[in-house]
PDB file of C-alpha atoms in Angstrom:
ATOM      1  CA  MET A   1      16.778   6.026  -4.474  1.00 40.00           C
ATOM      2  CA  ILE A   2      14.552   5.688  -1.040  1.00 39.00           C
ATOM      3  CA  LYS A   3      13.685   2.110   0.555  1.00 35.00           C
ATOM      4  CA  SER A   4      10.020   2.214   1.904  1.00 32.00           C
ATOM      5  CA  ALA A   5       7.672   0.521   3.359  1.00 33.00           C
ATOM      6  CA  SER A   6       3.906  -0.187   2.348  1.00 32.00           C
ATOM      7  CA  TYR A   7       1.835  -2.958   1.348  1.00 29.00           C
ATOM      8  CA  ILE A   8      -0.644  -1.554  -1.741  1.00 29.00           C
ATOM      9  CA  SER A   9      -2.015   1.123  -0.305  1.00 32.00           C
ATOM     10  CA  CYS A  10      -1.447   0.309   3.713  1.00 37.00           C
ATOM     11  CA  VAL A  11       0.569   3.390   4.873  1.00 36.00           C
ATOM     12  CA  LEU A  12       0.176   3.001   9.041  1.00 35.00           C
ATOM     13  CA  SER A  13      -1.066  -0.467   9.182  1.00 39.00           C
ATOM     14  CA  VAL A  14       2.425  -1.830   7.697  1.00 33.00           C
ATOM     15  CA  LEU A  15       4.105   0.287  10.905  1.00 34.00           C
ATOM     16  CA  LEU A  16       2.550  -2.858  13.110  1.00 32.00           C
ATOM     17  CA  MET A  17       4.733  -5.695  13.687  1.00 28.00           C
ATOM     18  CA  SER A  18       2.821  -9.491  13.127  1.00 28.00           C
ATOM     19  CA  GLY A  19       3.775 -12.884  14.608  1.00 30.00           C
ATOM     20  CA  CYS A  20       6.012 -11.858  17.442  1.00 32.00           C
ATOM     21  CA  GLU A  21       6.599 -13.788  20.400  1.00 31.00           C
ATOM     22  CA  LYS A  22       7.460 -11.198  22.863  1.00 31.00           C
ATOM     23  CA  VAL A  23       4.738  -9.191  24.293  1.00 31.00           C
ATOM     24  CA  PHE A  24       5.235  -5.357  23.913  1.00 30.00           C
ATOM     25  CA  ASP A  25       3.621  -1.855  24.401  1.00 35.00           C
ATOM     26  CA  VAL A  26       4.193   1.195  22.830  1.00 36.00           C
ATOM     27  CA  ASP A  27       3.902   4.878  24.176  1.00 39.00           C
ATOM     28  CA  LEU A  28       0.558   6.491  22.493  1.00 40.00           C
ATOM     29  CA  SER A  29       1.062   9.426  24.873  1.00 42.00           C
ATOM     30  CA  GLY A  30       1.966  11.533  21.047  1.00 47.00           C
ATOM     31  CA  TYR A  31      -1.508  10.669  19.395  1.00 47.00           C
ATOM     32  CA  VAL A  32      -4.293  12.972  19.706  1.00 50.00           C
ATOM     33  CA  SER A  33      -6.887  11.787  21.262  1.00 53.00           C
ATOM     34  CA  ASP A  34      -9.649  12.351  18.423  1.00 70.00           C
ATOM     35  CA  ALA A  35      -7.151  11.320  15.516  1.00 79.00           C
ATOM     36  CA  ILE A  36      -8.285   9.121  13.063  1.00 89.00           C
ATOM     37  CA  VAL A  37      -6.252   6.890  10.722  1.00 89.00           C
ATOM     38  CA  PHE A  38      -7.094   6.436   7.211  1.00 92.00           C
ATOM     39  CA  GLU A  39      -5.680   3.467   4.845  1.00 90.00           C
ATOM     40  CA  GLY A  40      -6.673   2.519   1.007  1.00 91.00           C
ATOM     41  CA  THR A  41      -5.508   3.641  -2.493  1.00 93.00           C
ATOM     42  CA  VAL A  42      -7.301   4.323  -5.925  1.00 96.00           C
ATOM     43  CA  THR A  43      -5.793   2.915  -9.031  1.00 95.00           C
ATOM     44  CA  ASN A  44      -6.309   1.836 -12.113  1.00 95.00           C
ATOM     45  CA  GLU A  45      -7.300  -1.589 -11.631  1.00 93.00           C
ATOM     46  CA  ARG A  46     -11.401  -2.450 -12.041  1.00 93.00           C
ATOM     47  CA  PRO A  47     -13.157  -1.152  -9.278  1.00 94.00           C
ATOM     48  CA  PRO A  48     -14.616  -0.884  -6.769  1.00 96.00           C
ATOM     49  CA  TYR A  49     -12.024   0.270  -4.716  1.00 96.00           C
ATOM     50  CA  PHE A  50     -11.866   0.172  -0.410  1.00 96.00           C
ATOM     51  CA  PHE A  51     -10.947   2.072   2.139  1.00 96.00           C
ATOM     52  CA  HIS A  52      -9.986   1.566   5.866  1.00 94.00           C
ATOM     53  CA  LEU A  53     -11.204   3.855   8.397  1.00 94.00           C
ATOM     54  CA  THR A  54      -9.977   3.420  12.088  1.00 91.00           C
ATOM     55  CA  ARG A  55      -8.943   4.872  15.419  1.00 87.00           C
ATOM     56  CA  PRO A  56      -5.290   4.485  16.947  1.00 76.00           C
ATOM     57  CA  ALA A  57      -5.124   2.010  19.749  1.00 66.00           C
ATOM     58  CA  ALA A  58      -2.461   0.435  21.880  1.00 57.00           C
ATOM     59  CA  ILE A  59      -0.228  -2.120  20.397  1.00 52.00           C
ATOM     60  CA  THR A  60       0.598  -5.794  22.174  1.00 50.00           C
ATOM     61  CA  GLY A  61       1.740  -8.714  21.200  1.00 48.00           C
ATOM     62  CA  GLY A  62      -1.146 -10.843  21.317  1.00 47.00           C
ATOM     63  CA  ASP A  63      -3.341  -8.675  19.309  1.00 46.00           C
ATOM     64  CA  TYR A  64      -1.143  -6.870  16.813  1.00 46.00           C
ATOM     65  CA  TYR A  65      -3.715  -4.541  15.114  1.00 54.00           C
ATOM     66  CA  ASN A  66      -5.904  -3.801  17.329  1.00 63.00           C
ATOM     67  CA  TYR A  67      -7.327  -0.583  15.930  1.00 77.00           C
ATOM     68  CA  GLU A  68     -11.028   0.838  16.191  1.00 88.00           C
ATOM     69  CA  GLY A  69     -13.342   0.332  13.333  1.00 91.00           C
ATOM     70  CA  ILE A  70     -14.634   3.732  12.525  1.00 94.00           C
ATOM     71  CA  ASP A  71     -18.687   3.384  10.999  1.00 94.00           C
ATOM     72  CA  ASP A  72     -20.787   5.907  11.330  1.00 96.00           C
ATOM     73  CA  ALA A  73     -18.245   8.642   8.746  1.00 97.00           C
ATOM     74  CA  VAL A  74     -19.122   9.699   5.444  1.00 98.00           C
ATOM     75  CA  ILE A  75     -16.258   9.351   3.366  1.00 98.00           C
ATOM     76  CA  VAL A  76     -16.336  11.084  -0.445  1.00 98.00           C
ATOM     77  CA  ILE A  77     -13.852  10.259  -3.186  1.00 98.00           C
ATOM     78  CA  THR A  78     -14.358  12.948  -5.986  1.00 98.00           C
ATOM     79  CA  ASP A  79     -13.151  12.402  -9.463  1.00 98.00           C
ATOM     80  CA  ILE A  80     -12.219  16.448 -10.380  1.00 98.00           C
ATOM     81  CA  THR A  81     -11.181  15.399 -13.948  1.00 98.00           C
ATOM     82  CA  GLU A  82     -14.858  14.480 -13.988  1.00 97.00           C
ATOM     83  CA  GLY A  83     -16.962  16.274 -11.932  1.00 97.00           C
ATOM     84  CA  ILE A  84     -17.935  12.772 -10.595  1.00 98.00           C
ATOM     85  CA  ARG A  85     -18.038  12.637  -6.636  1.00 98.00           C
ATOM     86  CA  ASP A  86     -18.650   9.193  -4.579  1.00 98.00           C
ATOM     87  CA  THR A  87     -19.919   8.912  -0.887  1.00 98.00           C
ATOM     88  CA  LEU A  88     -18.659   5.575   0.091  1.00 98.00           C
ATOM     89  CA  GLN A  89     -20.709   2.562   1.625  1.00 98.00           C
ATOM     90  CA  TYR A  90     -19.911   1.238   4.829  1.00 97.00           C
ATOM     91  CA  VAL A  91     -19.673  -2.676   4.490  1.00 97.00           C
ATOM     92  CA  LYS A  92     -20.167  -4.531   7.491  1.00 95.00           C
ATOM     93  CA  PRO A  93     -17.842  -7.497   8.162  1.00 93.00           C
ATOM     94  CA  ARG A  94     -19.914 -10.995   8.500  1.00 92.00           C
ATOM     95  CA  ARG A  95     -17.881 -12.962  10.817  1.00 88.00           C
ATOM     96  CA  GLU A  96     -18.041 -16.796  10.405  1.00 86.00           C
ATOM     97  CA  ASN A  97     -14.500 -18.552  10.462  1.00 84.00           C
ATOM     98  CA  PHE A  98     -13.344 -15.905   8.562  1.00 89.00           C
ATOM     99  CA  VAL A  99     -14.363 -12.107   8.636  1.00 91.00           C
ATOM    100  CA  TYR A 100     -16.183 -11.170   5.219  1.00 93.00           C
ATOM    101  CA  TYR A 101     -17.359  -8.262   3.119  1.00 95.00           C
ATOM    102  CA  ASP A 102     -20.306  -8.497   0.622  1.00 96.00           C
ATOM    103  CA  TYR A 103     -20.421  -5.509  -1.631  1.00 96.00           C
ATOM    104  CA  TYR A 104     -22.105  -4.850  -5.042  1.00 96.00           C
ATOM    105  CA  ASN A 105     -19.857  -4.922  -8.013  1.00 96.00           C
ATOM    106  CA  TYR A 106     -20.813  -2.153  -9.796  1.00 97.00           C
ATOM    107  CA  ASP A 107     -17.692  -2.857 -12.568  1.00 96.00           C
ATOM    108  CA  LYS A 108     -19.553  -6.200 -13.133  1.00 95.00           C
ATOM    109  CA  LYS A 109     -23.041  -5.423 -11.815  1.00 97.00           C
ATOM    110  CA  ARG A 110     -23.153  -8.047  -9.463  1.00 97.00           C
ATOM    111  CA  ASN A 111     -23.424  -8.777  -5.697  1.00 97.00           C
ATOM    112  CA  GLU A 112     -19.698 -10.329  -4.606  1.00 95.00           C
ATOM    113  CA  THR A 113     -18.170 -11.208  -1.540  1.00 94.00           C
ATOM    114  CA  ASP A 114     -14.041 -11.187  -0.378  1.00 92.00           C
ATOM    115  CA  TYR A 115     -12.248 -12.346   2.784  1.00 88.00           C
ATOM    116  CA  VAL A 116     -10.067 -11.861   5.341  1.00 87.00           C
ATOM    117  CA  ASN A 117      -8.896 -15.162   6.915  1.00 82.00           C
ATOM    118  CA  SER A 118      -6.530 -12.823  10.037  1.00 74.00           C
ATOM    119  CA  VAL A 119      -7.937  -9.687  11.801  1.00 76.00           C
ATOM    120  CA  SER A 120      -8.776  -8.304  14.929  1.00 73.00           C
ATOM    121  CA  GLU A 121     -12.653  -7.767  16.416  1.00 72.00           C
ATOM    122  CA  ASN A 122     -11.972  -4.119  16.691  1.00 75.00           C
ATOM    123  CA  ALA A 123     -10.442  -3.580  13.194  1.00 80.00           C
ATOM    124  CA  ALA A 124     -12.715  -5.470  11.224  1.00 88.00           C
ATOM    125  CA  ASP A 125     -14.752  -2.895  11.179  1.00 92.00           C
ATOM    126  CA  GLY A 126     -14.545   0.648   9.456  1.00 94.00           C
ATOM    127  CA  VAL A 127     -14.301  -0.501   5.999  1.00 95.00           C
ATOM    128  CA  TYR A 128     -15.612   1.395   3.343  1.00 97.00           C
ATOM    129  CA  VAL A 129     -15.966   0.730  -0.588  1.00 97.00           C
ATOM    130  CA  THR A 130     -16.959   3.144  -3.761  1.00 98.00           C
ATOM    131  CA  THR A 131     -20.081   2.998  -5.902  1.00 98.00           C
ATOM    132  CA  LYS A 132     -19.664   4.436  -9.155  1.00 98.00           C
ATOM    133  CA  LEU A 133     -15.909   5.775  -8.943  1.00 97.00           C
ATOM    134  CA  TYR A 134     -13.069   4.860 -11.497  1.00 97.00           C
ATOM    135  CA  GLY A 135      -9.483   4.940 -11.300  1.00 97.00           C
ATOM    136  CA  ILE A 136      -8.050   6.590 -14.496  1.00 98.00           C
ATOM    137  CA  GLU A 137      -4.809   7.597 -15.057  1.00 97.00           C
ATOM    138  CA  GLY A 138      -4.454  11.524 -16.338  1.00 96.00           C
ATOM    139  CA  HIS A 139      -7.484  12.350 -13.780  1.00 98.00           C
ATOM    140  CA  SER A 140      -6.904  14.170 -10.363  1.00 98.00           C
ATOM    141  CA  TYR A 141      -8.937  13.289  -7.239  1.00 98.00           C
ATOM    142  CA  SER A 142      -9.660  14.518  -3.834  1.00 98.00           C
ATOM    143  CA  LEU A 143     -10.547  12.595  -0.734  1.00 98.00           C
ATOM    144  CA  ASP A 144     -12.910  14.354   1.884  1.00 98.00           C
ATOM    145  CA  ILE A 145     -13.705  12.267   5.606  1.00 97.00           C
ATOM    146  CA  TYR A 146     -16.726  13.665   8.059  1.00 97.00           C
ATOM    147  CA  TYR A 147     -16.542  12.969  11.329  1.00 96.00           C
ATOM    148  CA  ALA A 148     -17.223  13.345  14.502  1.00 93.00           C
ATOM    149  CA  GLY A 149     -18.375  17.133  13.617  1.00 94.00           C
ATOM    150  CA  LYS A 150     -15.234  18.063  11.810  1.00 94.00           C
ATOM    151  CA  HIS A 151     -14.101  17.755   7.958  1.00 96.00           C
ATOM    152  CA  PHE A 152     -10.577  16.365   7.285  1.00 95.00           C
ATOM    153  CA  GLU A 153      -9.352  16.918   3.418  1.00 96.00           C
ATOM    154  CA  SER A 154      -6.802  15.732   0.984  1.00 96.00           C
ATOM    155  CA  ASP A 155      -4.919  17.811  -1.051  1.00 94.00           C
ATOM    156  CA  VAL A 156      -5.294  16.680  -4.745  1.00 96.00           C
ATOM    157  CA  GLN A 157      -4.008  13.315  -5.927  1.00 96.00           C
ATOM    158  CA  LYS A 158      -3.435  13.168  -9.799  1.00 96.00           C
ATOM    159  CA  MET A 159      -2.475   9.392 -11.152  1.00 97.00           C
ATOM    160  CA  GLU A 160       0.402   9.917 -13.113  1.00 95.00           C
ATOM    161  CA  PRO A 161       0.374   7.117 -16.228  1.00 95.00           C
ATOM    162  CA  ALA A 162       1.907   3.471 -15.294  1.00 95.00           C
ATOM    163  CA  LEU A 163       5.306   3.063 -15.788  1.00 95.00           C
ATOM    164  CA  ILE A 164       6.267   1.825 -19.239  1.00 94.00           C
ATOM    165  CA  ILE A 165       9.103  -1.264 -18.047  1.00 96.00           C
ATOM    166  CA  THR A 166      10.799  -1.624 -21.734  1.00 96.00           C
ATOM    167  CA  ASP A 167      13.225  -5.208 -19.910  1.00 96.00           C
ATOM    168  CA  LEU A 168      13.415  -7.092 -17.112  1.00 95.00           C
ATOM    169  CA  LYS A 169      15.929  -9.768 -16.166  1.00 92.00           C
ATOM    170  CA  VAL A 170      17.497 -11.515 -13.370  1.00 88.00           C
ATOM    171  CA  THR A 171      21.098 -11.217 -12.194  1.00 84.00           C
ATOM    172  CA  LYS A 172      23.436 -11.318 -10.022  1.00 83.00           C
ATOM    173  CA  VAL A 173      24.637  -7.062  -8.109  1.00 79.00           C
ATOM    174  CA  ASP A 174      27.105  -6.344  -6.307  1.00 77.00           C
ATOM    175  CA  LEU A 175      26.285  -6.162  -2.087  1.00 70.00           C
ATOM    176  CA  GLY A 176      30.019  -4.661  -1.094  1.00 68.00           C
ATOM    177  CA  GLU A 177      31.020  -6.381   2.048  1.00 68.00           C
ATOM    178  CA  LYS A 178      27.779  -8.714   1.960  1.00 67.00           C
ATOM    179  CA  GLY A 179      29.006 -10.124  -1.170  1.00 71.00           C
ATOM    180  CA  GLU A 180      26.230 -10.983  -4.989  1.00 77.00           C
ATOM    181  CA  THR A 181      23.503 -11.986  -4.442  1.00 78.00           C
ATOM    182  CA  PHE A 182      20.683 -11.945  -7.643  1.00 80.00           C
ATOM    183  CA  ALA A 183      18.594  -9.253  -8.003  1.00 84.00           C
ATOM    184  CA  PRO A 184      15.533  -8.442 -10.556  1.00 89.00           C
ATOM    185  CA  CYS A 185      17.074  -5.667 -12.722  1.00 91.00           C
ATOM    186  CA  ILE A 186      14.304  -3.514 -14.477  1.00 94.00           C
ATOM    187  CA  SER A 187      15.076  -1.049 -17.543  1.00 96.00           C
ATOM    188  CA  PHE A 188      11.951   1.480 -18.427  1.00 95.00           C
ATOM    189  CA  ILE A 189      11.323   4.772 -20.255  1.00 91.00           C
ATOM    190  CA  ASN A 190      11.191   7.681 -17.080  1.00 91.00           C
ATOM    191  CA  PRO A 191       9.173  10.607 -18.695  1.00 90.00           C
ATOM    192  CA  PRO A 192       9.868  14.002 -18.414  1.00 89.00           C
ATOM    193  CA  GLY A 193       9.030  15.854 -14.983  1.00 89.00           C
ATOM    194  CA  GLU A 194       9.258  14.942 -11.437  1.00 91.00           C
ATOM    195  CA  ASN A 195       8.203  11.225 -10.808  1.00 94.00           C
ATOM    196  CA  TYR A 196       7.768   9.311  -8.425  1.00 95.00           C
ATOM    197  CA  TYR A 197       7.378   5.295  -8.221  1.00 94.00           C
ATOM    198  CA  LEU A 198       6.530   2.028  -5.422  1.00 91.00           C
ATOM    199  CA  LEU A 199       8.967  -0.781  -6.808  1.00 91.00           C
ATOM    200  CA  SER A 200       8.313  -4.440  -5.843  1.00 88.00           C
ATOM    201  CA  PHE A 201       8.565  -8.170  -7.082  1.00 87.00           C
ATOM    202  CA  PHE A 202       7.175 -11.598  -6.580  1.00 86.00           C
ATOM    203  CA  PRO A 203       6.692 -14.827  -7.927  1.00 85.00           C
ATOM    204  CA  TRP A 204       3.260 -13.999  -9.137  1.00 85.00           C
ATOM    205  CA  SER A 205       1.319 -11.237 -11.130  1.00 88.00           C
ATOM    206  CA  TYR A 206      -0.273  -9.188  -8.944  1.00 84.00           C
ATOM    207  CA  THR A 207      -3.266  -9.603 -11.762  1.00 79.00           C
ATOM    208  CA  ARG A 208      -3.256 -13.151  -9.919  1.00 73.00           C
ATOM    209  CA  ALA A 209      -3.277 -12.646  -6.440  1.00 62.00           C
ATOM    210  CA  LYS A 210      -5.140  -9.901  -4.553  1.00 61.00           C
ATOM    211  CA  PRO A 211      -5.206  -6.633  -6.182  1.00 69.00           C
ATOM    212  CA  PHE A 212      -4.635  -3.377  -4.216  1.00 74.00           C
ATOM    213  CA  THR A 213      -7.688  -2.117  -3.883  1.00 77.00           C
ATOM    214  CA  ARG A 214      -9.634  -5.326  -1.826  1.00 79.00           C
ATOM    215  CA  PRO A 215     -10.106  -5.448   1.532  1.00 83.00           C
ATOM    216  CA  GLY A 216      -7.496  -8.400   2.336  1.00 75.00           C
ATOM    217  CA  THR A 217      -4.537  -5.320   1.432  1.00 75.00           C
ATOM    218  CA  LEU A 218      -5.970  -3.205   3.919  1.00 75.00           C
ATOM    219  CA  PHE A 219      -4.808  -5.921   6.686  1.00 74.00           C
ATOM    220  CA  GLY A 220      -1.437  -6.889   5.388  1.00 61.00           C
ATOM    221  CA  ALA A 221       0.609  -6.198   8.323  1.00 52.00           C
ATOM    222  CA  GLU A 222       4.124  -7.646   8.658  1.00 51.00           C
ATOM    223  CA  SER A 223       7.588  -7.582   9.496  1.00 48.00           C
ATOM    224  CA  ARG A 224       8.903  -7.120   5.729  1.00 57.00           C
ATOM    225  CA  TRP A 225       8.564  -4.242   3.904  1.00 64.00           C
ATOM    226  CA  ARG A 226       8.480  -5.449   0.089  1.00 70.00           C
ATOM    227  CA  TYR A 227       8.282  -2.439  -1.414  1.00 78.00           C
ATOM    228  CA  SER A 228      10.793   0.215  -2.016  1.00 83.00           C
ATOM    229  CA  VAL A 229      10.034   4.040  -3.297  1.00 87.00           C
ATOM    230  CA  LEU A 230      11.792   5.533  -6.156  1.00 89.00           C
ATOM    231  CA  SER A 231      12.728   9.128  -7.266  1.00 91.00           C
ATOM    232  CA  ASP A 232      13.632   9.898 -10.183  1.00 91.00           C
ATOM    233  CA  GLU A 233      15.722  12.952  -9.394  1.00 88.00           C
ATOM    234  CA  HIS A 234      19.080  11.240 -10.688  1.00 87.00           C
ATOM    235  CA  LEU A 235      17.723   9.064 -13.716  1.00 89.00           C
ATOM    236  CA  GLN A 236      18.143   9.378 -17.036  1.00 89.00           C
ATOM    237  CA  GLU A 237      15.014   8.999 -19.489  1.00 90.00           C
ATOM    238  CA  ASN A 238      15.659   5.695 -19.982  1.00 92.00           C
ATOM    239  CA  VAL A 239      17.128   4.026 -17.884  1.00 94.00           C
ATOM    240  CA  VAL A 240      18.617   0.598 -18.185  1.00 93.00           C
ATOM    241  CA  ASP A 241      18.955  -2.668 -15.619  1.00 91.00           C
ATOM    242  CA  PHE A 242      18.055  -0.273 -12.481  1.00 90.00           C
ATOM    243  CA  ALA A 243      18.487  -2.972  -9.411  1.00 88.00           C
ATOM    244  CA  VAL A 244      14.886  -3.060  -7.827  1.00 89.00           C
ATOM    245  CA  ASP A 245      15.502  -3.141  -4.207  1.00 83.00           C
ATOM    246  CA  ASP A 246      14.133  -6.235  -2.045  1.00 69.00           C
ATOM    247  CA  GLY A 247      12.927  -3.053   0.704  1.00 70.00           C
ATOM    248  CA  GLU A 248      12.916  -2.796   4.422  1.00 63.00           C
ATOM    249  CA  ASN A 249      12.304  -4.877   7.500  1.00 59.00           C
ATOM    250  CA  ALA A 250      11.584  -4.848  11.023  1.00 54.00           C
ATOM    251  CA  PHE A 251      14.893  -6.940  11.788  1.00 57.00           C
ATOM    252  CA  GLY A 252      17.405  -4.565  10.700  1.00 58.00           C
ATOM    253  CA  TYR A 253      18.151  -7.377   8.106  1.00 61.00           C
ATOM    254  CA  PRO A 254      20.861  -5.725   5.558  1.00 63.00           C
ATOM    255  CA  ASN A 255      19.530  -5.055   1.564  1.00 67.00           C
ATOM    256  CA  GLY A 256      19.647  -8.103  -0.249  1.00 68.00           C
ATOM    257  CA  TRP A 257      18.514 -10.537   2.825  1.00 65.00           C
ATOM    258  CA  GLY A 258      14.703 -10.922   1.275  1.00 68.00           C
ATOM    259  CA  TYR A 259      16.085 -11.592  -2.547  1.00 72.00           C
ATOM    260  CA  ASP A 260      14.121 -15.133  -3.802  1.00 65.00           C
ATOM    261  CA  HIS A 261      17.014 -17.625  -5.330  1.00 65.00           C
ATOM    262  CA  SER A 262      14.404 -20.288  -5.581  1.00 68.00           C
ATOM    263  CA  SER A 263      11.173 -19.333  -7.336  1.00 75.00           C
ATOM    264  CA  ASP A 264      11.028 -20.208 -11.446  1.00 84.00           C
ATOM    265  CA  SER A 265       9.349 -16.817 -11.998  1.00 88.00           C
ATOM    266  CA  VAL A 266       9.773 -12.943 -11.274  1.00 89.00           C
ATOM    267  CA  TYR A 267       7.657 -10.044 -11.181  1.00 91.00           C
ATOM    268  CA  VAL A 268       8.279  -6.785 -10.918  1.00 92.00           C
ATOM    269  CA  TRP A 269       5.079  -4.641 -10.000  1.00 92.00           C
ATOM    270  CA  ALA A 270       5.317  -0.456 -10.051  1.00 94.00           C
ATOM    271  CA  GLN A 271       3.550   1.860  -8.797  1.00 94.00           C
ATOM    272  CA  THR A 272       3.479   5.624  -9.645  1.00 96.00           C
ATOM    273  CA  ILE A 273       3.195   8.237  -6.439  1.00 95.00           C
ATOM    274  CA  SER A 274       2.471  11.827  -6.071  1.00 94.00           C
ATOM    275  CA  LYS A 275       5.409  13.851  -4.372  1.00 93.00           C
ATOM    276  CA  SER A 276       3.144  13.661  -1.478  1.00 91.00           C
ATOM    277  CA  CYS A 277       2.921  10.242  -0.442  1.00 91.00           C
ATOM    278  CA  TYR A 278       6.497  10.371  -1.740  1.00 91.00           C
ATOM    279  CA  ASP A 279       7.182  12.381   1.298  1.00 88.00           C
ATOM    280  CA  VAL A 280       5.154  10.350   3.659  1.00 85.00           C
ATOM    281  CA  PHE A 281       6.895   7.333   3.045  1.00 83.00           C
ATOM    282  CA  ASP A 282      10.290   9.381   3.649  1.00 77.00           C
ATOM    283  CA  GLN A 283       8.979  10.382   6.903  1.00 77.00           C
ATOM    284  CA  MET A 284       8.106   6.898   7.491  1.00 75.00           C
ATOM    285  CA  LEU A 285      11.746   5.649   6.678  1.00 71.00           C
ATOM    286  CA  LYS A 286      13.377   7.973   8.775  1.00 69.00           C
ATOM    287  CA  GLN A 287      11.251   7.286  11.891  1.00 67.00           C
ATOM    288  CA  PHE A 288      11.721   3.463  11.189  1.00 62.00           C
ATOM    289  CA  ARG A 289      15.415   3.185  11.172  1.00 61.00           C
ATOM    290  CA  THR A 290      15.738   5.540  14.573  1.00 59.00           C
ATOM    291  CA  ASP A 291      16.264   2.074  16.493  1.00 52.00           C
ATOM    292  CA  GLY A 292      16.109  -0.273  14.567  1.00 47.00           C
ATOM    293  CA  GLY A 293      12.404  -0.274  13.757  1.00 43.00           C
ATOM    294  CA  ALA A 294      11.454  -2.883  15.088  1.00 48.00           C
ATOM    295  CA  TYR A 295       8.486  -1.729  17.957  1.00 49.00           C
ATOM    296  CA  THR A 296       8.828   2.091  18.876  1.00 48.00           C
ATOM    297  CA  PRO A 297       7.469   4.238  15.311  1.00 47.00           C
ATOM    298  CA  ALA A 298       4.503   6.094  15.944  1.00 49.00           C
ATOM    299  CA  PRO A 299       2.136   7.455  13.654  1.00 46.00           C
ATOM    300  CA  SER A 300       1.748  10.717  15.373  1.00 47.00           C
ATOM    301  CA  SER A 301       4.986  11.621  13.987  1.00 56.00           C
ATOM    302  CA  ILE A 302       4.423  11.191  10.466  1.00 66.00           C
ATOM    303  CA  THR A 303       2.075  14.061   8.598  1.00 69.00           C
ATOM    304  CA  GLY A 304       0.494  12.749   6.297  1.00 81.00           C
ATOM    305  CA  ASN A 305      -1.597  14.509   3.325  1.00 90.00           C
ATOM    306  CA  ILE A 306      -4.807  14.788   4.928  1.00 93.00           C
ATOM    307  CA  SER A 307      -5.525  17.784   6.767  1.00 90.00           C
ATOM    308  CA  GLY A 308      -6.938  17.901  10.828  1.00 86.00           C
ATOM    309  CA  GLY A 309      -5.331  15.115  12.210  1.00 78.00           C
ATOM    310  CA  VAL A 310      -5.372  12.136  10.213  1.00 88.00           C
ATOM    311  CA  TYR A 311      -2.504   9.562   9.870  1.00 85.00           C
ATOM    312  CA  GLY A 312      -2.487   8.183   6.506  1.00 85.00           C
ATOM    313  CA  CYS A 313      -2.007   8.830   3.036  1.00 89.00           C
ATOM    314  CA  PHE A 314      -4.527   9.174   0.575  1.00 95.00           C
ATOM    315  CA  ARG A 315      -2.869   7.831  -2.579  1.00 94.00           C
ATOM    316  CA  VAL A 316      -4.037   6.956  -6.675  1.00 96.00           C
ATOM    317  CA  SER A 317      -1.501   4.994  -8.406  1.00 96.00           C
ATOM    318  CA  ALA A 318      -1.165   3.712 -11.616  1.00 96.00           C
ATOM    319  CA  ALA A 319       0.166   0.092 -11.805  1.00 95.00           C
ATOM    320  CA  SER A 320       1.842  -1.744 -14.107  1.00 95.00           C
ATOM    321  CA  GLU A 321       4.250  -5.319 -14.210  1.00 95.00           C
ATOM    322  CA  LYS A 322       6.154  -7.094 -16.209  1.00 95.00           C
ATOM    323  CA  GLY A 323       7.692 -10.827 -15.768  1.00 93.00           C
ATOM    324  CA  ILE A 324       9.654 -13.473 -16.540  1.00 92.00           C
ATOM    325  CA  TYR A 325      10.315 -17.390 -16.098  1.00 88.00           C
ATOM    326  CA  VAL A 326      13.850 -17.279 -15.197  1.00 83.00           C
ATOM    327  CA  GLY A 327      14.442 -20.968 -13.822  1.00 74.00           C
ATOM    328  CA  GLU A 328      16.170 -22.563 -11.345  1.00 61.00           C
ATOM    329  CA  ARG A 329      19.402 -20.740 -10.440  1.00 53.00           C
ATOM    330  CA  ASN A 330      22.113 -21.015  -7.831  1.00 50.00           C
TER     331      ASN A 330
END
């Protein structure tokens, strides 16, 4: 198992810390001067799906996510299985008290508005939305970005079927010298072949929180990485009472520090991912741990699954979850 690093579809933005009081600078000498950063995910949730395209920028304590949004690119996502080519629409931010995004929801056939309550001036730009694409299990997808006279393209991503969680319980797990703590444990059916999963847990259903594909998830950088990444290399077909990891953090806190002992319910969220996305998270973790993970991880050293010097990962994921009422526990 590899503990990892992303909130629903934000591969690079989670590398940036929020809420830091100390002013710091990051050496960006490794950046390619014309590099771009891509964020966003196609899931099996109802569309539309939002994506973010930016240029890397220096990080400062006062403005932790000051990437410059790119508003003049052409982004195309293709459902290879159905032969559907979707040219994404740029969504201009509307700045009032919050940052609003007005778009057409082609699934519900109506105009809608989403908002983000905390984002820097520059980073609010660069948001694009699908116009006809649907995320369907078993379908394969590709990404093409045309910008500044260059063509960037991803490898093909297949949406593997959603993980079937057959049981969920909260029980004490042994952390060795760190003692015992409550943790959610899941049982699930692990299909034949190579499988990779993105797991997390919260006191609520993801269907009642912000969907993985909406603008709010594109600006979700924080000091805690609530997700863990799992390879099934050493798992059986029927997995029983697998303890879900509480993820990575930027402060060097030990495994188990983030388990919530107070909530009366718990939901485990699961997303399927490809081998290439799993490898991206693996690179992020190795870099993140080099010095405690506080300030120095640089996206320039992470190779994604998009050609031509694009930082980020094009990901398609089938999402599923299981929740239970647990009551108060000591």
